[in-house]
């Protein structure tokens, strides 16, 4: 597909052409360099058609500064490793076109918020995944391989609830967008709680009593005030806010039954 | 995470954590239940304010409405109890997030604010209902 | 691609999604109402000292600044109510995509109540 047909076929690009200069010009990109201490360094990067923010970062690393650290793997929105803060908003850089986010031909790239910075655009995801474990985000099987495979009706309430939340790939965009994580660092956060909710609805799982005890409380689901930044920013269009609300209801039921 | 299923409560730390979770969960539930009650009460309250200021706000009008009635004092008692439950739990969350004030002492402060609000509110109803 | 992305493109750096604003208004109005409650109860409690004491207090509130403050409190109460209904809808109703628009609905209803009382209080 040539650049010409891509432009003609995409109405959003035609609207863009009124405000953005022709594709041959360049863009100023401020990139965070350092760890917790550091500064922004400005790079000038040539514009390309259909250029993603990840393309920009890669261009800088290959042509201007090979020491720039950043993460990516799949480049197509499957692995969830390239998330960064782009002009103040956490995003997958591989699925974000420069056209969509570059205000006045400027880009500002920072590592994800709410996580320690390793170097440049790379943050330490350890806390993020440790919280998945703390939220009991692991199946607690009730059967062995000798038992028959359980049948889960696709239309059942539990199955639909789990389906709605299951597609998370752990990119950390929601976690970086959550104000509550910023205010109380022990909060488990939207991704871990969303994962716990899929297991609460998994009829094969036998670990709910422990799971609900682990996710109840002010460092768990009750910390959420339904700001829904996570739901607004999730690149997979999941709704962790809804999952966390489900956990609050499940915990309340357990509390009233004396099972918490 | 070590611990086989059923290991919760095996250590004192876990017991305390479970206790904490139960308090937090109960407070959340109390705030939501009181919110449902308050939603109805506030609607009535807003309508009453609208009606009361329409004819000019006077002490005589307020007292005449409430004194000698059973429904109005009863309504205000329910309203005040719900508000006294609702507001301190909200303040507790803010204190935890923005001031780092948490744990047992925060719970005690929450209870104190609740009792103070309840006392002040019921005193006002007592005064108005005579 | 979709409407959400278009909206985000228009947002400038540091802007917050609508839900953040709903949260912020809910929190600020909640704190203000919590601070006002003891004052409100104390003022009404003057009835214990007789109708005249309460009436004296009400006459004091006749000045325009306090009238304006009273109007503000009514608006805060309406905003906190609608914001609270938003939270309850998010937490207790099954998730639907329209719930993302709840912040706008609450803002609209609060504004309506504000105007209604502005006309009434004068």
Short mmCIF file of C-alpha atoms in Angstrom, two decimals:
data_model
loop_
_atom_site.label_atom_id
_atom_site.label_comp_id
_atom_site.label_asym_id
_atom_site.label_seq_id
_atom_site.Cartn_x
_atom_site.Cartn_y
_atom_site.Cartn_z
CA UNK A 1 0.00 0.00 0.00
CA UNK A 2 1.45 3.36 -0.98
CA UNK A 3 1.36 6.42 1.23
CA UNK A 4 -1.03 8.06 -1.24
CA UNK A 5 -3.75 5.44 -0.90
CA UNK A 6 -3.36 5.33 2.86
CA UNK A 7 -4.04 9.04 3.07
CA UNK A 8 -6.96 8.97 0.70
CA UNK A 9 -8.58 6.07 2.54
CA UNK A 10 -8.42 7.55 6.03
CA UNK A 11 -10.69 10.51 6.73
CA UNK A 12 -8.91 11.37 9.99
CA UNK A 13 -5.73 12.04 8.04
CA UNK A 14 -7.52 14.41 5.72
CA UNK A 15 -8.76 16.41 8.69
CA UNK A 16 -5.25 16.38 10.10
CA UNK A 17 -3.73 17.86 6.97
CA UNK A 18 -5.26 21.25 7.78
CA UNK A 19 -3.35 21.56 11.03
CA UNK A 20 -0.19 19.53 10.57
CA UNK A 21 2.61 20.40 8.16
CA UNK A 22 3.48 18.12 5.26
CA UNK A 23 4.96 14.76 6.05
CA UNK A 24 8.49 15.71 4.99
CA UNK A 25 9.04 18.12 7.91
CA UNK A 26 10.35 17.21 11.35
CA UNK A 27 9.16 17.07 14.94
CA UNK A 28 10.81 18.13 18.21
CA UNK A 29 10.80 15.33 20.75
CA UNK A 30 11.66 15.86 24.44
CA UNK A 31 12.80 12.54 25.88
CA UNK A 32 13.42 11.81 29.56
CA UNK A 33 17.06 10.81 30.10
CA UNK A 34 18.26 9.46 33.44
CA UNK A 35 16.48 7.58 36.20
CA UNK A 36 14.59 9.23 39.07
CA UNK A 37 17.01 12.13 38.56
CA UNK A 38 17.50 13.33 35.03
CA UNK A 39 16.33 15.82 32.45
CA UNK A 40 14.58 16.09 29.12
CA UNK A 41 16.77 16.05 26.03
CA UNK A 42 15.38 17.43 22.79
CA UNK A 43 15.79 15.52 19.53
CA UNK A 44 14.67 16.53 16.06
CA UNK A 45 13.13 13.63 14.20
CA UNK A 46 11.95 13.59 10.57
CA UNK A 47 8.25 13.02 10.05
CA UNK A 48 7.03 9.98 8.14
CA UNK A 49 3.57 9.00 7.05
CA UNK A 50 1.76 6.71 9.52
CA UNK A 51 4.64 7.22 11.95
CA UNK A 52 4.08 5.83 15.43
CA UNK A 53 5.61 7.18 18.62
CA UNK A 54 7.56 3.93 18.86
CA UNK A 55 8.96 4.65 15.38
CA UNK A 56 10.13 8.02 16.67
CA UNK A 57 11.88 6.50 19.69
CA UNK A 58 13.52 3.84 17.54
CA UNK A 59 14.69 6.49 15.05
CA UNK A 60 16.33 8.44 17.86
CA UNK A 61 18.06 5.35 19.19
CA UNK A 62 19.35 4.25 15.78
CA UNK A 63 20.35 7.65 14.39
CA UNK A 64 21.00 10.06 17.24
CA UNK A 65 21.82 8.28 20.48
CA UNK A 66 22.36 4.50 20.71
CA UNK A 67 22.44 4.71 24.53
CA UNK A 68 18.70 5.56 24.75
CA UNK A 69 16.95 2.83 26.75
CA UNK A 70 13.37 1.82 25.95
CA UNK A 71 11.30 -1.34 25.76
CA UNK A 72 9.32 -2.97 23.01
CA UNK A 73 8.83 -6.40 21.53
CA UNK A 74 5.93 -7.01 19.16
CA UNK A 75 5.29 -3.50 17.68
CA UNK A 76 1.65 -4.44 17.02
CA UNK A 77 -0.17 -4.04 20.33
CA UNK A 78 0.06 -7.61 21.56
CA UNK A 79 2.90 -7.71 24.08
CA UNK A 80 2.19 -4.63 26.19
CA UNK A 81 5.85 -3.71 26.74
CA UNK A 82 6.15 -0.35 24.94
CA UNK A 83 3.85 1.75 27.15
CA UNK A 84 5.19 5.21 27.99
CA UNK A 85 3.89 8.61 28.99
CA UNK A 86 3.26 10.48 25.75
CA UNK A 87 2.47 14.18 26.22
CA UNK A 88 1.33 13.45 29.77
CA UNK A 89 -0.88 10.44 28.95
CA UNK A 90 0.08 6.77 29.36
CA UNK A 91 -0.17 4.99 26.01
CA UNK A 92 1.11 2.12 23.94
CA UNK A 93 3.68 3.86 21.76
CA UNK A 94 3.39 1.22 19.04
CA UNK A 95 -0.30 1.91 18.49
CA UNK A 96 -0.15 5.68 18.84
CA UNK A 97 0.31 7.64 15.64
CA UNK A 98 2.33 10.82 16.00
CA UNK A 99 -0.40 12.63 14.07
CA UNK A 100 -2.89 11.89 16.84
CA UNK A 101 -0.90 13.19 19.77
CA UNK A 102 1.70 15.70 18.60
CA UNK A 103 0.42 19.07 19.71
CA UNK A 104 2.19 21.88 17.80
CA UNK A 105 4.76 19.44 16.45
CA UNK A 106 6.00 18.60 19.92
CA UNK A 107 6.23 15.31 21.72
CA UNK A 108 7.21 14.75 25.33
CA UNK A 109 8.13 11.19 26.25
CA UNK A 110 8.51 9.97 29.81
CA UNK A 111 8.53 6.50 31.34
CA UNK A 112 5.24 5.28 32.87
CA UNK A 113 4.19 7.10 36.04
CA UNK A 114 3.75 5.40 39.44
CA UNK A 115 6.66 3.02 38.85
CA UNK A 116 10.39 3.39 39.61
CA UNK A 117 12.47 4.44 36.61
CA UNK A 118 15.30 2.09 35.65
CA UNK A 119 16.73 4.33 32.94
CA UNK A 120 15.36 6.73 30.33
CA UNK A 121 12.01 5.33 29.14
CA UNK A 122 12.25 2.02 30.99
CA UNK A 123 10.47 1.60 34.31
CA UNK A 124 10.70 -1.23 36.82
CA UNK A 125 7.53 -3.32 36.50
CA UNK A 126 8.30 -5.47 39.56
CA UNK A 127 5.86 -3.76 41.95
CA UNK A 128 3.18 -3.94 39.29
CA UNK A 129 3.46 -7.72 38.88
CA UNK A 130 4.11 -8.38 42.59
CA UNK A 131 0.69 -6.86 43.18
CA UNK A 132 -0.87 -9.33 40.74
CA UNK A 133 0.53 -12.09 42.95
CA UNK A 134 -0.61 -10.29 46.13
CA UNK A 135 -4.13 -10.07 44.68
CA UNK A 136 -4.07 -13.87 44.20
CA UNK A 137 -4.13 -13.44 40.45
CA UNK A 138 -3.35 -17.11 39.93
CA UNK A 139 -5.81 -19.93 39.33
CA UNK A 140 -6.31 -22.11 42.41
CA UNK A 141 -7.43 -25.33 40.70
CA UNK A 142 -10.06 -27.54 42.24
CA UNK A 143 -9.56 -30.47 39.87
CA UNK A 144 -6.67 -32.53 38.55
CA UNK A 145 -5.88 -33.63 35.01
CA UNK A 146 -7.65 -36.90 35.77
CA UNK A 147 -10.95 -35.12 36.32
CA UNK A 148 -13.20 -34.35 33.35
CA UNK A 149 -12.84 -30.91 31.78
CA UNK A 150 -15.43 -28.63 33.41
CA UNK A 151 -18.09 -27.23 31.13
CA UNK A 152 -18.60 -23.48 31.37
CA UNK A 153 -21.68 -22.21 29.54
CA UNK A 154 -20.59 -19.27 27.33
CA UNK A 155 -23.75 -17.36 28.20
CA UNK A 156 -23.51 -17.75 31.98
CA UNK A 157 -23.21 -14.60 34.09
CA UNK A 158 -19.83 -15.61 35.49
CA UNK A 159 -18.41 -16.46 32.10
CA UNK A 160 -19.51 -13.16 30.59
CA UNK A 161 -18.05 -11.21 33.52
CA UNK A 162 -14.72 -13.02 33.18
CA UNK A 163 -14.72 -12.57 29.40
CA UNK A 164 -15.20 -8.83 29.72
CA UNK A 165 -12.03 -8.51 31.79
CA UNK A 166 -9.78 -11.31 30.53
CA UNK A 167 -8.04 -9.60 27.61
CA UNK A 168 -5.60 -7.63 29.79
CA UNK A 169 -1.99 -7.97 28.60
CA UNK A 170 -0.39 -6.31 31.61
CA UNK A 171 0.97 -3.19 29.90
CA UNK A 172 0.63 -1.02 33.02
CA UNK A 173 -1.19 1.89 31.32
CA UNK A 174 -4.06 1.74 33.83
CA UNK A 175 -1.68 1.51 36.78
CA UNK A 176 0.26 4.54 35.57
CA UNK A 177 -2.99 6.49 35.03
CA UNK A 178 -4.42 5.79 38.50
CA UNK A 179 -4.36 8.68 40.99
CA UNK A 180 -5.04 6.35 43.91
CA UNK A 181 -1.84 4.40 43.20
CA UNK A 182 0.00 7.73 43.27
CA UNK A 183 -1.60 8.67 46.61
CA UNK A 184 -1.26 5.32 48.37
CA UNK A 185 1.55 3.22 46.90
CA UNK A 186 0.34 0.07 48.68
CA UNK A 187 -2.88 0.10 46.60
CA UNK A 188 -3.02 -3.05 44.46
CA UNK A 189 -4.16 -1.06 41.43
CA UNK A 190 -6.59 -1.62 38.56
CA UNK A 191 -4.76 -4.37 36.63
CA UNK A 192 -4.21 -6.73 39.57
CA UNK A 193 -7.79 -6.25 40.79
CA UNK A 194 -9.15 -6.73 37.27
CA UNK A 195 -7.27 -10.02 37.12
CA UNK A 196 -8.63 -11.08 40.52
CA UNK A 197 -12.16 -10.37 39.25
CA UNK A 198 -11.72 -12.78 36.32
CA UNK A 199 -10.79 -15.52 38.80
CA UNK A 200 -13.64 -14.67 41.18
CA UNK A 201 -15.87 -15.51 38.20
CA UNK A 202 -13.92 -18.62 37.20
CA UNK A 203 -16.00 -21.63 38.27
CA UNK A 204 -12.88 -23.84 38.13
CA UNK A 205 -11.17 -21.76 40.81
CA UNK A 206 -11.28 -22.68 44.50
CA UNK A 207 -9.28 -19.82 45.99
CA UNK A 208 -11.93 -17.15 46.37
CA UNK A 209 -12.09 -17.03 50.12
CA UNK A 210 -8.38 -16.22 50.34
CA UNK A 211 -8.56 -14.01 47.28
CA UNK A 212 -11.37 -11.84 48.65
CA UNK A 213 -9.51 -11.49 51.95
CA UNK A 214 -6.41 -10.43 50.00
CA UNK A 215 -8.14 -7.81 47.88
CA UNK A 216 -10.55 -6.40 50.53
CA UNK A 217 -9.68 -3.21 52.33
CA UNK A 218 -8.22 0.21 51.75
CA UNK A 219 -5.13 -1.11 49.97
CA UNK A 220 -7.41 -3.22 47.79
CA UNK A 221 -10.70 -2.73 45.98
CA UNK A 222 -12.12 -0.32 48.58
CA UNK A 223 -9.49 2.29 47.74
CA UNK A 224 -11.04 2.79 44.30
CA UNK A 225 -13.19 5.93 44.01
CA UNK A 226 -14.40 5.19 40.47
CA UNK A 227 -12.49 8.05 38.86
CA UNK A 228 -12.22 5.57 36.01
CA UNK A 229 -8.95 6.95 34.63
CA UNK A 230 -8.00 3.29 34.07
CA UNK A 231 -11.16 2.61 32.07
CA UNK A 232 -10.68 5.79 30.05
CA UNK A 233 -7.07 4.98 29.18
CA UNK A 234 -7.05 1.18 28.76
CA UNK A 235 -5.78 0.50 25.22
CA UNK A 236 -7.81 -2.72 25.17
CA UNK A 237 -10.99 -0.83 26.11
CA UNK A 238 -11.43 -2.92 29.24
CA UNK A 239 -13.23 -1.49 32.27
CA UNK A 240 -11.19 -2.19 35.42
CA UNK A 241 -13.56 0.21 37.23
CA UNK A 242 -16.37 -2.28 36.60
CA UNK A 243 -14.20 -5.22 37.73
CA UNK A 244 -13.26 -3.43 40.95
CA UNK A 245 -16.94 -2.61 41.55
CA UNK A 246 -17.69 -6.32 41.16
CA UNK A 247 -15.05 -7.12 43.76
CA UNK A 248 -16.55 -4.59 46.18
CA UNK A 249 -19.93 -6.30 45.84
CA UNK A 250 -18.38 -9.76 46.22
CA UNK A 251 -16.49 -8.66 49.33
CA UNK A 252 -19.67 -7.15 50.81
CA UNK A 253 -21.53 -10.41 50.25
CA UNK A 254 -18.73 -12.37 51.88
CA UNK A 255 -18.65 -9.93 54.80
CA UNK A 256 -22.40 -10.25 55.40
CA UNK A 257 -22.16 -14.06 55.26
CA UNK A 258 -19.27 -13.99 57.74
CA UNK A 259 -16.88 -15.47 55.18
CA UNK A 260 -14.38 -12.61 55.04
CA UNK B 1 2.87 -16.05 48.23
CA UNK B 2 3.56 -19.34 49.99
CA UNK B 3 0.67 -20.67 52.02
CA UNK B 4 -1.67 -23.44 50.90
CA UNK B 5 -5.40 -22.74 50.77
CA UNK B 6 -6.71 -22.30 54.28
CA UNK B 7 -3.42 -20.94 55.56
CA UNK B 8 -4.93 -17.50 56.17
CA UNK B 9 -4.79 -16.68 59.84
CA UNK B 10 -1.85 -19.02 60.40
CA UNK B 11 0.29 -16.13 61.61
CA UNK B 12 -0.60 -13.14 63.81
CA UNK B 13 0.20 -10.78 60.90
CA UNK B 14 -2.38 -12.47 58.73
CA UNK B 15 -4.99 -12.26 61.49
CA UNK B 16 -4.39 -8.54 61.85
CA UNK B 17 -4.55 -8.12 58.08
CA UNK B 18 -7.86 -9.98 57.98
CA UNK B 19 -9.22 -7.80 60.78
CA UNK B 20 -8.13 -4.69 58.90
CA UNK B 21 -9.82 -5.90 55.70
CA UNK B 22 -13.05 -6.58 57.58
CA UNK B 23 -13.10 -3.09 59.13
CA UNK B 24 -12.37 -1.43 55.77
CA UNK B 25 -15.00 -3.52 54.00
CA UNK B 26 -17.61 -2.84 56.69
CA UNK B 27 -16.93 0.90 56.58
CA UNK B 28 -17.23 0.90 52.80
CA UNK B 29 -20.53 -0.92 53.00
CA UNK B 30 -21.80 1.43 55.73
CA UNK B 31 -20.91 4.41 53.57
CA UNK B 32 -22.75 3.01 50.55
CA UNK B 33 -25.85 2.01 52.54
CA UNK B 34 -25.93 5.46 54.14
CA UNK B 35 -25.45 6.94 50.65
CA UNK B 36 -28.64 5.28 49.44
CA UNK B 37 -30.52 6.64 52.46
CA UNK B 38 -28.97 10.08 52.01
CA UNK B 39 -29.85 10.20 48.32
CA UNK B 40 -33.53 10.01 49.23
CA UNK B 41 -33.16 12.37 52.21
CA UNK B 42 -31.23 15.00 50.22
CA UNK B 43 -33.91 15.05 47.53
CA UNK B 44 -36.54 15.74 50.19
CA UNK B 45 -34.21 18.28 51.82
CA UNK B 46 -33.58 20.18 48.56
CA UNK B 47 -37.32 20.27 47.86
CA UNK B 48 -37.95 21.52 51.40
CA UNK B 49 -35.31 24.24 51.09
CA UNK B 50 -36.79 25.29 47.77
CA UNK B 51 -40.25 25.46 49.30
CA UNK B 52 -39.08 27.14 52.54
CA UNK B 53 -37.06 29.96 50.96
CA UNK B 54 -39.92 30.60 48.56
CA UNK B 55 -42.05 32.01 51.37
CA UNK B 56 -39.07 33.66 53.12
CA UNK B 57 -37.03 31.82 55.74
CA UNK B 58 -38.27 32.45 59.29
CA UNK B 59 -37.71 30.63 62.56
CA UNK B 60 -41.44 30.57 63.17
CA UNK B 61 -42.06 28.80 59.85
CA UNK B 62 -39.37 26.18 60.51
CA UNK B 63 -40.56 25.48 64.04
CA UNK B 64 -44.21 25.43 63.00
CA UNK B 65 -43.42 22.82 60.38
CA UNK B 66 -41.50 20.52 62.71
CA UNK B 67 -43.15 20.99 66.10
CA UNK B 68 -46.20 18.84 66.66
CA UNK B 69 -45.26 16.59 63.78
CA UNK B 70 -43.98 13.03 64.10
CA UNK B 71 -42.90 12.55 60.50
CA UNK B 72 -40.56 15.55 60.28
CA UNK B 73 -38.51 14.85 63.43
CA UNK B 74 -38.36 11.16 62.42
CA UNK B 75 -37.15 12.14 58.95
CA UNK B 76 -34.45 14.39 60.39
CA UNK B 77 -33.27 11.72 62.83
CA UNK B 78 -32.83 9.26 59.94
CA UNK B 79 -31.13 11.99 57.88
CA UNK B 80 -28.73 12.88 60.69
CA UNK B 81 -27.83 9.28 61.50
CA UNK B 82 -27.09 8.61 57.81
CA UNK B 83 -25.00 11.78 57.51
CA UNK B 84 -23.12 10.99 60.72
CA UNK B 85 -22.21 7.58 59.28
CA UNK B 86 -21.45 8.85 55.78
CA UNK B 87 -19.33 11.95 56.29
CA UNK B 88 -16.67 10.64 58.71
CA UNK B 89 -15.93 7.61 56.48
CA UNK B 90 -15.38 9.95 53.55
CA UNK B 91 -13.09 12.19 55.60
CA UNK B 92 -11.18 9.09 56.72
CA UNK B 93 -10.44 8.14 53.10
CA UNK B 94 -9.20 11.66 52.35
CA UNK B 95 -7.02 11.69 55.47
CA UNK B 96 -5.50 8.36 54.40
CA UNK B 97 -4.78 9.44 50.84
CA UNK B 98 -3.71 13.03 51.25
CA UNK B 99 -2.30 13.09 54.79
CA UNK B 100 -1.15 9.50 55.29
CA UNK B 101 -3.35 9.25 58.41
CA UNK B 102 -4.33 5.57 58.59
CA UNK B 103 -4.83 2.57 60.82
CA UNK B 104 -6.31 2.24 64.28
CA UNK B 105 -5.95 5.91 65.20
CA UNK B 106 -7.73 6.94 62.01
CA UNK B 107 -10.57 4.57 62.94
CA UNK B 108 -10.84 6.15 66.39
CA UNK B 109 -10.88 9.65 64.89
CA UNK B 110 -13.60 8.53 62.47
CA UNK B 111 -15.72 7.23 65.34
CA UNK B 112 -15.19 10.46 67.29
CA UNK B 113 -16.32 12.64 64.36
CA UNK B 114 -19.34 10.40 63.84
CA UNK B 115 -20.43 10.65 67.49
CA UNK B 116 -19.86 14.42 67.55
CA UNK B 117 -21.96 14.94 64.41
CA UNK B 118 -24.67 12.68 65.73
CA UNK B 119 -24.80 14.53 69.06
CA UNK B 120 -24.89 17.98 67.46
CA UNK B 121 -27.52 16.92 64.95
CA UNK B 122 -29.83 15.24 67.42
CA UNK B 123 -29.50 18.26 69.72
CA UNK B 124 -30.75 20.47 66.87
CA UNK B 125 -33.73 18.22 66.18
CA UNK B 126 -34.50 18.19 69.89
CA UNK B 127 -34.45 21.98 69.88
CA UNK B 128 -36.66 22.35 66.82
CA UNK B 129 -39.13 19.61 67.73
CA UNK B 130 -39.36 20.94 71.28
CA UNK C 1 -10.54 5.13 14.30
CA UNK C 2 -12.98 5.70 17.11
CA UNK C 3 -14.41 8.61 18.99
CA UNK C 4 -12.36 8.11 22.11
CA UNK C 5 -9.07 8.50 20.29
CA UNK C 6 -10.28 11.63 18.56
CA UNK C 7 -11.12 13.17 21.90
CA UNK C 8 -7.77 12.31 23.37
CA UNK C 9 -6.00 13.96 20.47
CA UNK C 10 -7.75 17.19 21.28
CA UNK C 11 -6.73 17.04 24.91
CA UNK C 12 -3.74 19.09 25.88
CA UNK C 13 -1.03 17.76 28.15
CA UNK C 14 -1.99 17.27 31.78
CA UNK C 15 -5.70 17.26 31.01
CA UNK C 16 -7.87 14.85 32.95
CA UNK C 17 -10.66 12.58 31.80
CA UNK C 18 -14.22 13.52 32.76
CA UNK C 19 -14.30 10.94 35.56
CA UNK C 20 -11.42 12.73 37.26
CA UNK C 21 -13.43 15.95 37.31
CA UNK C 22 -16.47 14.13 38.66
CA UNK C 23 -14.26 12.73 41.41
CA UNK C 24 -12.66 16.10 42.19
CA UNK C 25 -16.01 17.90 42.47
CA UNK C 26 -17.38 15.06 44.60
CA UNK C 27 -14.43 15.22 46.98
CA UNK C 28 -14.31 19.00 47.31
CA UNK C 29 -18.09 19.28 47.81
CA UNK C 30 -17.97 16.42 50.32
CA UNK C 31 -15.30 18.11 52.43
CA UNK C 32 -17.14 21.44 52.27
CA UNK C 33 -20.43 19.84 53.35
CA UNK C 34 -18.72 17.92 56.15
CA UNK C 35 -17.26 21.18 57.46
CA UNK C 36 -20.59 22.94 57.10
CA UNK C 37 -22.62 20.25 58.93
CA UNK C 38 -21.51 21.11 62.49
CA UNK C 39 -22.16 24.81 61.82
CA UNK C 40 -25.60 23.98 60.41
CA UNK C 41 -26.49 21.83 63.42
CA UNK C 42 -25.17 24.42 65.85
CA UNK C 43 -27.21 27.18 64.18
CA UNK C 44 -30.43 25.15 64.22
CA UNK C 45 -29.64 24.18 67.82
CA UNK C 46 -30.21 27.82 68.76
CA UNK C 47 -33.87 26.91 68.74
CA UNK C 48 -33.14 25.36 72.13
CA UNK C 49 -32.70 28.92 73.39
CA UNK C 50 -36.08 29.84 71.93
CA UNK C 51 -37.54 30.94 68.67
CA UNK C 52 -36.15 34.47 69.05
CA UNK C 53 -32.55 33.22 69.15
CA UNK C 54 -33.03 31.23 65.94
CA UNK C 55 -34.79 34.16 64.29
CA UNK C 56 -31.93 36.46 65.29
CA UNK C 57 -29.49 34.10 63.63
CA UNK C 58 -31.62 33.89 60.49
CA UNK C 59 -31.77 37.69 60.31
CA UNK C 60 -27.98 37.78 60.48
CA UNK C 61 -27.87 35.45 57.43
CA UNK C 62 -29.89 37.98 55.43
CA UNK C 63 -26.77 39.79 54.26
CA UNK C 64 -25.89 39.21 50.58
CA UNK C 65 -22.58 37.45 51.22
CA UNK C 66 -24.23 34.80 53.37
CA UNK C 67 -27.08 34.49 50.89
CA UNK C 68 -24.50 33.75 48.24
CA UNK C 69 -22.75 31.25 50.54
CA UNK C 70 -26.07 29.53 51.22
CA UNK C 71 -26.71 29.28 47.50
CA UNK C 72 -23.22 27.81 47.11
CA UNK C 73 -23.96 25.18 49.76
CA UNK C 74 -27.18 24.16 48.04
CA UNK C 75 -25.26 23.79 44.78
CA UNK C 76 -22.56 21.74 46.53
CA UNK C 77 -25.25 19.52 48.04
CA UNK C 78 -26.82 18.98 44.61
CA UNK C 79 -23.41 18.31 43.07
CA UNK C 80 -22.50 15.84 45.81
CA UNK C 81 -25.86 14.09 45.41
CA UNK C 82 -25.56 13.70 41.65
CA UNK C 83 -21.88 12.75 41.88
CA UNK C 84 -22.82 10.19 44.53
CA UNK C 85 -25.53 8.73 42.31
CA UNK C 86 -22.87 8.41 39.59
CA UNK C 87 -20.64 6.40 41.94
CA UNK C 88 -23.54 4.20 43.06
CA UNK C 89 -24.51 3.58 39.43
CA UNK C 90 -20.92 2.59 38.58
CA UNK C 91 -20.63 0.33 41.59
CA UNK C 92 -24.04 -1.31 41.75
CA UNK C 93 -25.42 -1.39 38.21
CA UNK C 94 -24.14 -3.88 35.65
CA UNK C 95 -21.44 -2.26 33.54
CA UNK C 96 -22.59 -0.59 30.33
CA UNK C 97 -20.62 1.75 28.15
CA UNK C 98 -23.05 4.63 28.72
CA UNK C 99 -21.75 4.80 32.27
CA UNK C 100 -18.66 6.51 30.89
CA UNK C 101 -20.90 9.51 30.13
CA UNK C 102 -22.23 9.74 33.68
CA UNK C 103 -19.83 12.53 34.61
CA UNK C 104 -21.40 14.78 32.00
CA UNK C 105 -24.91 13.88 33.17
CA UNK C 106 -24.06 14.76 36.78
CA UNK C 107 -22.58 18.09 35.71
CA UNK C 108 -25.73 18.89 33.75
CA UNK C 109 -28.12 18.03 36.59
CA UNK C 110 -26.06 20.01 39.15
CA UNK C 111 -26.04 23.02 36.85
CA UNK C 112 -29.80 22.78 36.48
CA UNK C 113 -30.33 22.73 40.25
CA UNK C 114 -27.90 25.64 40.62
CA UNK C 115 -29.89 27.76 38.17
CA UNK C 116 -33.20 26.78 39.71
CA UNK C 117 -32.08 27.93 43.16
CA UNK C 118 -30.40 31.03 41.78
CA UNK C 119 -33.77 32.13 40.43
CA UNK C 120 -35.45 31.27 43.71
CA UNK C 121 -33.01 32.76 46.24
CA UNK C 122 -32.21 35.99 44.38
#
